Amino acid sequence: MNQLAENLKANKLKVTPQRLAIYTYLVNTTSHPTVEIIYNHLKDDFPSMSLATVYKTVASLRDVHLIREFNVSEDSNRYDARTDIHSHLICTKCHKVFDYLEDINIEKNINRIQDCSGFAVDAYDISFYGVCENCKKND
């Protein structure tokens, strides 16, 4: 059985064709899609699949930490199957999301935050907002 199906089973999620298709799509894209984008990409292959199914599936995948959910702008959640710690670059014009994989040396700041606050940081999410290269060219 393929690794993605095994990941679902290991997290006590039933392996259905729709769930596997949604998860596979997320694993194989770097576009950080919305639920609507996922649905529109898969609806021809799964005509009986509803938008509600996609919402429920991404929620289930998020809840077991197989994907990450983050907000780009008002009412615009995006999904990322890359669950390792990394930052995002978010364009405020076109709302595209890009992974930023360079080390931003946040560890020393996390240590400082922990020392000053007594708060034990388990995870963090850093997003940088601005204008992407393509939108700058088109201005």
mmCIF file of C-alpha atoms in Angstrom, residues 109-122:
data_model
loop_
_atom_site.group_PDB
_atom_site.id
_atom_site.type_symbol
_atom_site.label_atom_id
_atom_site.label_comp_id
_atom_site.label_asym_id
_atom_site.label_seq_id
_atom_site.Cartn_x
_atom_site.Cartn_y
_atom_site.Cartn_z
ATOM 1 C CA ASN A 109 14.964 34.564 19.519
ATOM 2 C CA ILE A 110 12.890 31.615 20.710
ATOM 3 C CA ASN A 111 15.382 31.021 23.499
ATOM 4 C CA ARG A 112 15.123 34.692 24.459
ATOM 5 C CA ILE A 113 11.315 34.547 24.394
ATOM 6 C CA GLN A 114 11.375 31.479 26.632
ATOM 7 C CA ASP A 115 13.882 33.033 29.031
ATOM 8 C CA CYS A 116 11.966 36.335 29.326
ATOM 9 C CA SER A 117 8.470 34.895 29.532
ATOM 10 C CA GLY A 118 8.899 31.481 31.097
ATOM 11 C CA PHE A 119 6.787 30.201 28.206
ATOM 12 C CA ALA A 120 7.911 26.889 26.661
ATOM 13 C CA VAL A 121 7.647 27.244 22.882
ATOM 14 C CA ASP A 122 6.669 23.951 21.223
#
